[in-house]
PDB file of C-alpha atoms in Angstrom:
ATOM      1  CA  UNK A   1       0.118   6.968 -13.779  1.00 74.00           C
ATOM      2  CA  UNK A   2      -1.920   7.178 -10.370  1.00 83.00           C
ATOM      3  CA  UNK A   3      -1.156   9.539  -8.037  1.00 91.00           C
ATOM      4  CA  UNK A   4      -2.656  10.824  -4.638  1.00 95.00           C
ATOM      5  CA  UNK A   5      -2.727  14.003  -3.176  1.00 96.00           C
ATOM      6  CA  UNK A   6      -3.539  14.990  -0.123  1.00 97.00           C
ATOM      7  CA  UNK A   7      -2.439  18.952  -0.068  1.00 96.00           C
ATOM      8  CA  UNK A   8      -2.444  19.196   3.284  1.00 96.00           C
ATOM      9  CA  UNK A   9       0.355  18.275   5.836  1.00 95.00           C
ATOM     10  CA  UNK A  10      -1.172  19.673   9.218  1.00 97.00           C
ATOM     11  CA  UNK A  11      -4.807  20.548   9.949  1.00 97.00           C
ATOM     12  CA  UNK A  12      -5.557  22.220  13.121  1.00 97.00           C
ATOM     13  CA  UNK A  13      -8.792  22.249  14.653  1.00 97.00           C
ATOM     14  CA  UNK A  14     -10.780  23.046  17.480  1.00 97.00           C
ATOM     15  CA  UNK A  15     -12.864  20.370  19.616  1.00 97.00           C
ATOM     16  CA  UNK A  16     -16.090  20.522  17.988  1.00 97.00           C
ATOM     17  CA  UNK A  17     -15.597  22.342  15.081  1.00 97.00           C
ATOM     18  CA  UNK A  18     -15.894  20.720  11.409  1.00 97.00           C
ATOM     19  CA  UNK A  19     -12.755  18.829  10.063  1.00 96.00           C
ATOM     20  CA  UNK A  20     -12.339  17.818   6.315  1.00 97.00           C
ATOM     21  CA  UNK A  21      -9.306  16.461   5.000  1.00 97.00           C
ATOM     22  CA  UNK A  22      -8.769  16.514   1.317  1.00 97.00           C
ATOM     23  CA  UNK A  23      -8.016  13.738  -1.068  1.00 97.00           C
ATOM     24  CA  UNK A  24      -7.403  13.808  -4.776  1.00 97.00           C
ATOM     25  CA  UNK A  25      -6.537  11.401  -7.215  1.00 96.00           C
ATOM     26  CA  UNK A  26      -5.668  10.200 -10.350  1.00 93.00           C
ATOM     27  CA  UNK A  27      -6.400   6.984 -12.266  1.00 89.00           C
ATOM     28  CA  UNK A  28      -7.458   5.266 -15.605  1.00 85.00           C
ATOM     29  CA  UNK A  29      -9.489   2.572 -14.246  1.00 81.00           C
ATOM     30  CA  UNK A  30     -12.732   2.265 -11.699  1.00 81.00           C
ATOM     31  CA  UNK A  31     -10.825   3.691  -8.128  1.00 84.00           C
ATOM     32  CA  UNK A  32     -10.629   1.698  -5.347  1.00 89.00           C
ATOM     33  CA  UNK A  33      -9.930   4.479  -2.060  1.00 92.00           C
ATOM     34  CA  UNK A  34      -9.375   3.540   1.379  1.00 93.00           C
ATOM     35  CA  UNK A  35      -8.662   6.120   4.117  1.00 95.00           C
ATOM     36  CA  UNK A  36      -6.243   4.766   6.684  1.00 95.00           C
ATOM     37  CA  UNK A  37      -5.593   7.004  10.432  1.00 96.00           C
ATOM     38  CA  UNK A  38      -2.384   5.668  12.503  1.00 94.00           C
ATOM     39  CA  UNK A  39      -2.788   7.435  16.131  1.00 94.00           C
ATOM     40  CA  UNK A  40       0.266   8.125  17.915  1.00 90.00           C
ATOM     41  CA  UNK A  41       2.021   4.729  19.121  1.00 82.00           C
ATOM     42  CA  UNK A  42      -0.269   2.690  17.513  1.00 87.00           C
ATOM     43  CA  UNK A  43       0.265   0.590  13.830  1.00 90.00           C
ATOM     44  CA  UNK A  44      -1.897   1.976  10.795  1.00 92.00           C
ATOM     45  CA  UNK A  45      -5.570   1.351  10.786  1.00 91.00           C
ATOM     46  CA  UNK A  46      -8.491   1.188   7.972  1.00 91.00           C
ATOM     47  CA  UNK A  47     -10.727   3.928   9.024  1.00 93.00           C
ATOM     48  CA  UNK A  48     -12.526   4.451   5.569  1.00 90.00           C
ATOM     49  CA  UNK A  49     -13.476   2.256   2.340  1.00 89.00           C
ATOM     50  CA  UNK A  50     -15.491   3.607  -0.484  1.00 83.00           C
ATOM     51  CA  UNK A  51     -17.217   0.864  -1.535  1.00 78.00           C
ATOM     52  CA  UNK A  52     -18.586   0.099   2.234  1.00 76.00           C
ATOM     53  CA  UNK A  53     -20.034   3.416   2.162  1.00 70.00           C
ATOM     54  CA  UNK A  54     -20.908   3.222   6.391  1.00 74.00           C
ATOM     55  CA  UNK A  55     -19.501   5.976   9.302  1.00 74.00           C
ATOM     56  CA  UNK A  56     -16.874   5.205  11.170  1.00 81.00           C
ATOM     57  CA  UNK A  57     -16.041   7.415  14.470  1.00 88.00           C
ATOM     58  CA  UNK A  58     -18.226   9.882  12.513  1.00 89.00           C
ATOM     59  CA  UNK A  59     -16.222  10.113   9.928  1.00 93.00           C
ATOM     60  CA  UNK A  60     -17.658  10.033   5.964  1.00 92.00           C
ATOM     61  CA  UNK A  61     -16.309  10.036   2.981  1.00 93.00           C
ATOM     62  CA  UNK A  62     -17.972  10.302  -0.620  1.00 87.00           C
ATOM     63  CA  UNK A  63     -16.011   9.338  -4.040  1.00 90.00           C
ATOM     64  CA  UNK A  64     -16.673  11.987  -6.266  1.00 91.00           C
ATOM     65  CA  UNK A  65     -15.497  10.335  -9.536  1.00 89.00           C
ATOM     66  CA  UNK A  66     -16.259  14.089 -11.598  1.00 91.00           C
ATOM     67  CA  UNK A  67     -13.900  15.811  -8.981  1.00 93.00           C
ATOM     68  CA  UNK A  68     -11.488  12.826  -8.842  1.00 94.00           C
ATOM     69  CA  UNK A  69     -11.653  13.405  -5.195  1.00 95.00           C
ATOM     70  CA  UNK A  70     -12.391  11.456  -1.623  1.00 95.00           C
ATOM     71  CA  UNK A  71     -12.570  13.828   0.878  1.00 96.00           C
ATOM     72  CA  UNK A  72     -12.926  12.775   4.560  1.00 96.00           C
ATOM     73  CA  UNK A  73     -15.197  14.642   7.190  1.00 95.00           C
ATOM     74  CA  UNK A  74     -16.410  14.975  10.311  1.00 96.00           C
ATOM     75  CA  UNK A  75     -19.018  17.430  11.589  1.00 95.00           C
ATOM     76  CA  UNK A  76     -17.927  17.428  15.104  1.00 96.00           C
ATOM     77  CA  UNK A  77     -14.001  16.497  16.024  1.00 97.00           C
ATOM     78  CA  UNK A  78     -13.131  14.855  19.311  1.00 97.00           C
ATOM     79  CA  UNK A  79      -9.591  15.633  21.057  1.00 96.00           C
ATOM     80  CA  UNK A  80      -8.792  11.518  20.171  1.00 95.00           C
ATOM     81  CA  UNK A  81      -9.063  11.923  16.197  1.00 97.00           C
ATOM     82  CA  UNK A  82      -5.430  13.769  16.417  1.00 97.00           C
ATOM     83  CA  UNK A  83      -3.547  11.542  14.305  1.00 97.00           C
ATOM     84  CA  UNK A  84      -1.914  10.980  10.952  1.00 96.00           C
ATOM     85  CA  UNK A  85      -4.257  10.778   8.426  1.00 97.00           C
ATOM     86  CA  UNK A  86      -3.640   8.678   5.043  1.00 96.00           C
ATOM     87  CA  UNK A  87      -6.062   8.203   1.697  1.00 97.00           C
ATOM     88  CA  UNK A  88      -5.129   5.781  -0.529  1.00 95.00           C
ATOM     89  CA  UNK A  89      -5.872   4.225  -3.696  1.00 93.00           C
ATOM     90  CA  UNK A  90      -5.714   0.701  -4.796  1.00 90.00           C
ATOM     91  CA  UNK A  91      -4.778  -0.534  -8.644  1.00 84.00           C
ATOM     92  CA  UNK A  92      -6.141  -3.482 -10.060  1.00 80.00           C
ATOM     93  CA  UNK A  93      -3.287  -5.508  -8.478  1.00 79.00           C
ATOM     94  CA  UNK A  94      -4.616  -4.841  -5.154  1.00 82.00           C
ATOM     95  CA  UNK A  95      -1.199  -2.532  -4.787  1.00 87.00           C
ATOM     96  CA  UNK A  96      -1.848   1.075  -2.525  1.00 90.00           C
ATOM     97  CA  UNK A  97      -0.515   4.299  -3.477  1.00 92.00           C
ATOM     98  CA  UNK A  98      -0.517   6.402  -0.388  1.00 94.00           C
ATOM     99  CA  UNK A  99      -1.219  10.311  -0.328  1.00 95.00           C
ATOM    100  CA  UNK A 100       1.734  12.108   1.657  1.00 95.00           C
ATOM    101  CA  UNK A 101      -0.640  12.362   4.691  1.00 96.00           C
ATOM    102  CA  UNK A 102      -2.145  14.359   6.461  1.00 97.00           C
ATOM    103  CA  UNK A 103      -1.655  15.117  10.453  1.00 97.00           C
ATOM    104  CA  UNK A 104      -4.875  15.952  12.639  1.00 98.00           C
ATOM    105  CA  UNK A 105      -4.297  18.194  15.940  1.00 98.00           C
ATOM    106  CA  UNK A 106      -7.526  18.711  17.545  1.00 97.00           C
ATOM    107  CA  UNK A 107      -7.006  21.287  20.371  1.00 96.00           C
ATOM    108  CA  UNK A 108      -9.446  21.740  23.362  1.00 92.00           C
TER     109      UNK A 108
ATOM    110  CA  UNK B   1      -5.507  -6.312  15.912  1.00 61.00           C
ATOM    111  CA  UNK B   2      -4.519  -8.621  13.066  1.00 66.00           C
ATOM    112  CA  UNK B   3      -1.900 -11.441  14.030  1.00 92.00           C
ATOM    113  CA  UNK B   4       1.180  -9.772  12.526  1.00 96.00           C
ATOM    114  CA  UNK B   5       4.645 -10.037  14.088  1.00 96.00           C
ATOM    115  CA  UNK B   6       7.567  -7.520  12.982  1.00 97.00           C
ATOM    116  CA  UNK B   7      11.229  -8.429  13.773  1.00 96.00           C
ATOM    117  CA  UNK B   8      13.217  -6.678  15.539  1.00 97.00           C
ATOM    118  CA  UNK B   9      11.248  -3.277  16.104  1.00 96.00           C
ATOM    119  CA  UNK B  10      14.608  -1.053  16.373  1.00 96.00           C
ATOM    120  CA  UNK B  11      17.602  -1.768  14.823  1.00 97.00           C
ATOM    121  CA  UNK B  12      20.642   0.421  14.144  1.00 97.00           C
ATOM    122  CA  UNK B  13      23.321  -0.657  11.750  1.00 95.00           C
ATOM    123  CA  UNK B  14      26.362   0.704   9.810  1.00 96.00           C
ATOM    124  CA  UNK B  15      26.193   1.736   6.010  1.00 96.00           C
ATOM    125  CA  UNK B  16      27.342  -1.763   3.523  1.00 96.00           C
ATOM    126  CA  UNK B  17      26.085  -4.288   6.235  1.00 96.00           C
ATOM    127  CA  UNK B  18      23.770  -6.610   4.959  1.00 95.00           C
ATOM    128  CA  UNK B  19      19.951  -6.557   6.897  1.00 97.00           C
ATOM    129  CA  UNK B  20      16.979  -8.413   7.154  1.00 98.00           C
ATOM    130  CA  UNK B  21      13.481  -7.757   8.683  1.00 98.00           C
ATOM    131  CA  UNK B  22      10.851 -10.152   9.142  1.00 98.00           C
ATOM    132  CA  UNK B  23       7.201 -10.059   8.953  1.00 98.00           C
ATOM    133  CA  UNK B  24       4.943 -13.031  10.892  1.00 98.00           C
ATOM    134  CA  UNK B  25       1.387 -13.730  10.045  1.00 97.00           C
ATOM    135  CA  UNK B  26      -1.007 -16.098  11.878  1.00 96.00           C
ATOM    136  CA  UNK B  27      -3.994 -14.865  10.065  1.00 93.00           C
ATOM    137  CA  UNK B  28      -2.991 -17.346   6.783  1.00 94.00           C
ATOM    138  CA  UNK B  29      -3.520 -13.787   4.459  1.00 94.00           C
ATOM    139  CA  UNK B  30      -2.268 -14.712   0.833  1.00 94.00           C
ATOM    140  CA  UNK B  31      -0.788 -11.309   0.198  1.00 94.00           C
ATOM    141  CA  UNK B  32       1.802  -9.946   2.205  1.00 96.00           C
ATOM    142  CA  UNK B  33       3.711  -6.119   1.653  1.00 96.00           C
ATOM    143  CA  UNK B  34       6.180  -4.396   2.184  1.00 98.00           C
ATOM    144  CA  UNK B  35       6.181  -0.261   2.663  1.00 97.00           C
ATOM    145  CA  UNK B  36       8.469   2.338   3.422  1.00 97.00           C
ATOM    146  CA  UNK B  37       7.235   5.394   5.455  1.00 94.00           C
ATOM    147  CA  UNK B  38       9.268   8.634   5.019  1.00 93.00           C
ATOM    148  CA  UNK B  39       7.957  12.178   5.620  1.00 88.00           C
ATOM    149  CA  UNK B  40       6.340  14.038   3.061  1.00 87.00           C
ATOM    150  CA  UNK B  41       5.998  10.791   1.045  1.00 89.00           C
ATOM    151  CA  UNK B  42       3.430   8.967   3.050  1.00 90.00           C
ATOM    152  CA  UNK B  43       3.965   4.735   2.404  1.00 94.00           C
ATOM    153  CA  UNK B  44       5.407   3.917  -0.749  1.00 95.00           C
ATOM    154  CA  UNK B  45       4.960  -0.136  -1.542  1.00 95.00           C
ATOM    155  CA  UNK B  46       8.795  -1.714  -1.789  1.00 97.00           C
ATOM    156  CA  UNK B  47       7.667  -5.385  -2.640  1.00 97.00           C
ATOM    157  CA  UNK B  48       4.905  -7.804  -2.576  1.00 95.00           C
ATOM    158  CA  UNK B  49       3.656 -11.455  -2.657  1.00 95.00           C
ATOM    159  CA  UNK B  50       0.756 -12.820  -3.808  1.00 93.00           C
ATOM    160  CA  UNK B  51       1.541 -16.438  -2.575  1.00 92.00           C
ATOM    161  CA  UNK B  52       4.414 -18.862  -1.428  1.00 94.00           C
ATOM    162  CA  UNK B  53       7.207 -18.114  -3.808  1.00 92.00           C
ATOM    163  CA  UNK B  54       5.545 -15.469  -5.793  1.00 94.00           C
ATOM    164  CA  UNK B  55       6.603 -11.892  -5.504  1.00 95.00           C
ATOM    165  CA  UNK B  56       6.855  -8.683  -7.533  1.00 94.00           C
ATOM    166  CA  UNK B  57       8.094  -5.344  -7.364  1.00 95.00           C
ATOM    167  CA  UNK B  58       6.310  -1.827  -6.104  1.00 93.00           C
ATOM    168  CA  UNK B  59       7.431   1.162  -6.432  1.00 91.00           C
ATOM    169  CA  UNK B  60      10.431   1.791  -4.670  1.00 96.00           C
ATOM    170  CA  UNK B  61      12.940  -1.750  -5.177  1.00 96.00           C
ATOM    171  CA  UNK B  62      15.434  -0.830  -5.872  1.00 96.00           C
ATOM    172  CA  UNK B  63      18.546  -2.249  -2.701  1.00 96.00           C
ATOM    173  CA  UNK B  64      15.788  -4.421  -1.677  1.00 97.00           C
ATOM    174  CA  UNK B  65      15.254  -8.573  -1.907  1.00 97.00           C
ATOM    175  CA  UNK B  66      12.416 -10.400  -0.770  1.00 97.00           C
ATOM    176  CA  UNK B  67      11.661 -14.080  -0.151  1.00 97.00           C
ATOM    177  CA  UNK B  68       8.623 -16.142   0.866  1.00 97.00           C
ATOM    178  CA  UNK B  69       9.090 -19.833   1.696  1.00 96.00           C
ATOM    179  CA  UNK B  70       6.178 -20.127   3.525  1.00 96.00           C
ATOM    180  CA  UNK B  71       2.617 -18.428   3.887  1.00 96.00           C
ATOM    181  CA  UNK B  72       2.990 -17.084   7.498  1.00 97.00           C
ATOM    182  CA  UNK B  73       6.732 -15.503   6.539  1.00 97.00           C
ATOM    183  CA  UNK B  74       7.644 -12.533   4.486  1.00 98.00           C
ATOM    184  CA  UNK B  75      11.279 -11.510   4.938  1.00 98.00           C
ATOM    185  CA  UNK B  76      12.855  -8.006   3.377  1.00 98.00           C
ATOM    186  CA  UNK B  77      16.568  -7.679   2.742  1.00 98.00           C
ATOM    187  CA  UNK B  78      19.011  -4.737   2.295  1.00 97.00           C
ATOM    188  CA  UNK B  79      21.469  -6.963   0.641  1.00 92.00           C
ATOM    189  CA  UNK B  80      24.246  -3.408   1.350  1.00 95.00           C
ATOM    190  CA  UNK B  81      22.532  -0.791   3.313  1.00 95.00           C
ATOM    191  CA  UNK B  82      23.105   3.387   2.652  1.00 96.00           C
ATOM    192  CA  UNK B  83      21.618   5.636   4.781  1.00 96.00           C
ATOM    193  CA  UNK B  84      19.009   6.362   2.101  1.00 96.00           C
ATOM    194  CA  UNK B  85      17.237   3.528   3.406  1.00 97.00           C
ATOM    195  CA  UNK B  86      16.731   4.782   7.051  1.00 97.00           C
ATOM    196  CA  UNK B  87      13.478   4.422   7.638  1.00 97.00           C
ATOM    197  CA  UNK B  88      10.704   3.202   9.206  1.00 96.00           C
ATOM    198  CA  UNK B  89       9.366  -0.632   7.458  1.00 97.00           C
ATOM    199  CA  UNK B  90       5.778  -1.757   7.871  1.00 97.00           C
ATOM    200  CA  UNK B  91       4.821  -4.834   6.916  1.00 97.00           C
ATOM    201  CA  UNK B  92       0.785  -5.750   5.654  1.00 96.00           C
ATOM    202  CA  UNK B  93      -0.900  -8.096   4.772  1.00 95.00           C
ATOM    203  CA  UNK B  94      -4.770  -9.244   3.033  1.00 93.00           C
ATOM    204  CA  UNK B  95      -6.672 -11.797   2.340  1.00 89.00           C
ATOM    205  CA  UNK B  96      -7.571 -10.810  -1.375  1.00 85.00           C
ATOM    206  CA  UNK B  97      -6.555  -8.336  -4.462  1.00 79.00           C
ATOM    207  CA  UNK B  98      -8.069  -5.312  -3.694  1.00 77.00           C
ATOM    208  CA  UNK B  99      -9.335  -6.362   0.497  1.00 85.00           C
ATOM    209  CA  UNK B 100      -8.123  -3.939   2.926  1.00 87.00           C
ATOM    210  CA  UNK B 101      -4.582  -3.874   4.208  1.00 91.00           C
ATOM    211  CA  UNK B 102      -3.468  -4.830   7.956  1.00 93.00           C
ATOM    212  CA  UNK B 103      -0.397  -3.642   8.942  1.00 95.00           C
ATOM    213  CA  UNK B 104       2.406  -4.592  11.462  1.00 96.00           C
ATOM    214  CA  UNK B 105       3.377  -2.314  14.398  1.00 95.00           C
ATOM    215  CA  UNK B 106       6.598  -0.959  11.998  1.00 95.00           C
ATOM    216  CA  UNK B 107      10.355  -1.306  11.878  1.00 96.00           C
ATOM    217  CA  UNK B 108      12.389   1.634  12.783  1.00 96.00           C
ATOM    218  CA  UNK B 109      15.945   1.354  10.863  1.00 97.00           C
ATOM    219  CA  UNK B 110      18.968   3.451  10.836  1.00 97.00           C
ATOM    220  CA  UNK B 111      21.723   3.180   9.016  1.00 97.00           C
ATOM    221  CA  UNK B 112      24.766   5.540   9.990  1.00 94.00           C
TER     222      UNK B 112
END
């Protein structure tokens, strides 16, 4: 069965410092990983695909197939990337399977 | 943002009482979903549709219905609502398979 994981509920960070949010997974077939951010007040957004492979707000994330993992990073965090952070994976059906999620404070 | 319309935004209602939200789409997507969002579970996918008419399950159907009589509408029913189903209902939609996912502003539901 698939599953995501995302072991982390809260990551707290300081402006400018690192931030990598963890995502693990489990499949059969070729993944298909998205990583979505909703920001407070606002309706869930694609931040991340795999396949796209580009930067968005700074933020990278590589598929690493041997780890089963899709970790998202950021060198540098900005006080706007607080928010609720999502990775998900998509089946051959097009259907998502969510990780629990993971919420972003960045304090100044 | 993506044209997607989710009615109403807030609703409170009693446990057994039959409910329905809507979805709206102007952006003539072919697939259309439903989630739940609950704390420490992330979204979990209630029910999809891959055209007019055509629907399937996800993961979590059970107490839910779904109908789509046209492209633009996707409605989600709670044919007898339990306070299990307190949530909060987004709605998403994409143009293909395995194309990224646009979701609604959400549906905050209570049932007391």
């Amino acid at each position: 069965a698939q599953r995501v994981t995302q072991p982390e509920k809260l990551l707290s960070v300081f402006k400018g410092a690192p931030v990598e949010l963890k995502c693990n997974y489990s499949y059969s077939g070729s993944p298909e990983l998205f990583w979505y951010v909703q920001y407070s007040r606002q309706r869930l957004q694609l931040l991340l695909r795999h396949i796209s492979r580009e930067s968005i707000k700074g933020f990278t994330a590589d598929l690493n197939k041997g780890e089963t993992s899709f970790h998202l990073k950021k060198p540098f965090a900005q006080e706007e990337d607080s928010a609720m952070y999502y990775c998900a994976l998509s089946d051959s059906w097009g259907k998502l399977q969510f990780g629990a999620g993971t919420q972003v404070v960045v304090t100044p | 943002d993506a044209g997607i319309t989710q009615s109403p935004r807030h609703k409170v209602t009693e446990t057994g009482t039959p409910v329905t939200l809507r979805c709206h789409q102007t952006e003539n997507h072919r697939y259309m979903y439903w989630y739940r969002q609950d704390p420490g579970h992330g979204l979990r996918l209630i029910h999809y549709s891959y055209g007019v008419k055509d629907t399937d399950k996800g993961e979590v159907s059970d107490g839910y219905s779904v109908s789509r009589s046209k492209t633009e509408d996707f409605l989600l029913t709670l044919e007898s609502a339990t306070s299990s189903q307190t949530s909060v209902y987004f709605c998403a939609i994409s143009l293909g398979q395995n194309q990224p996912q646009h979701f609604g502003d959400g549906t905050r539901l209570s049932i007391l």
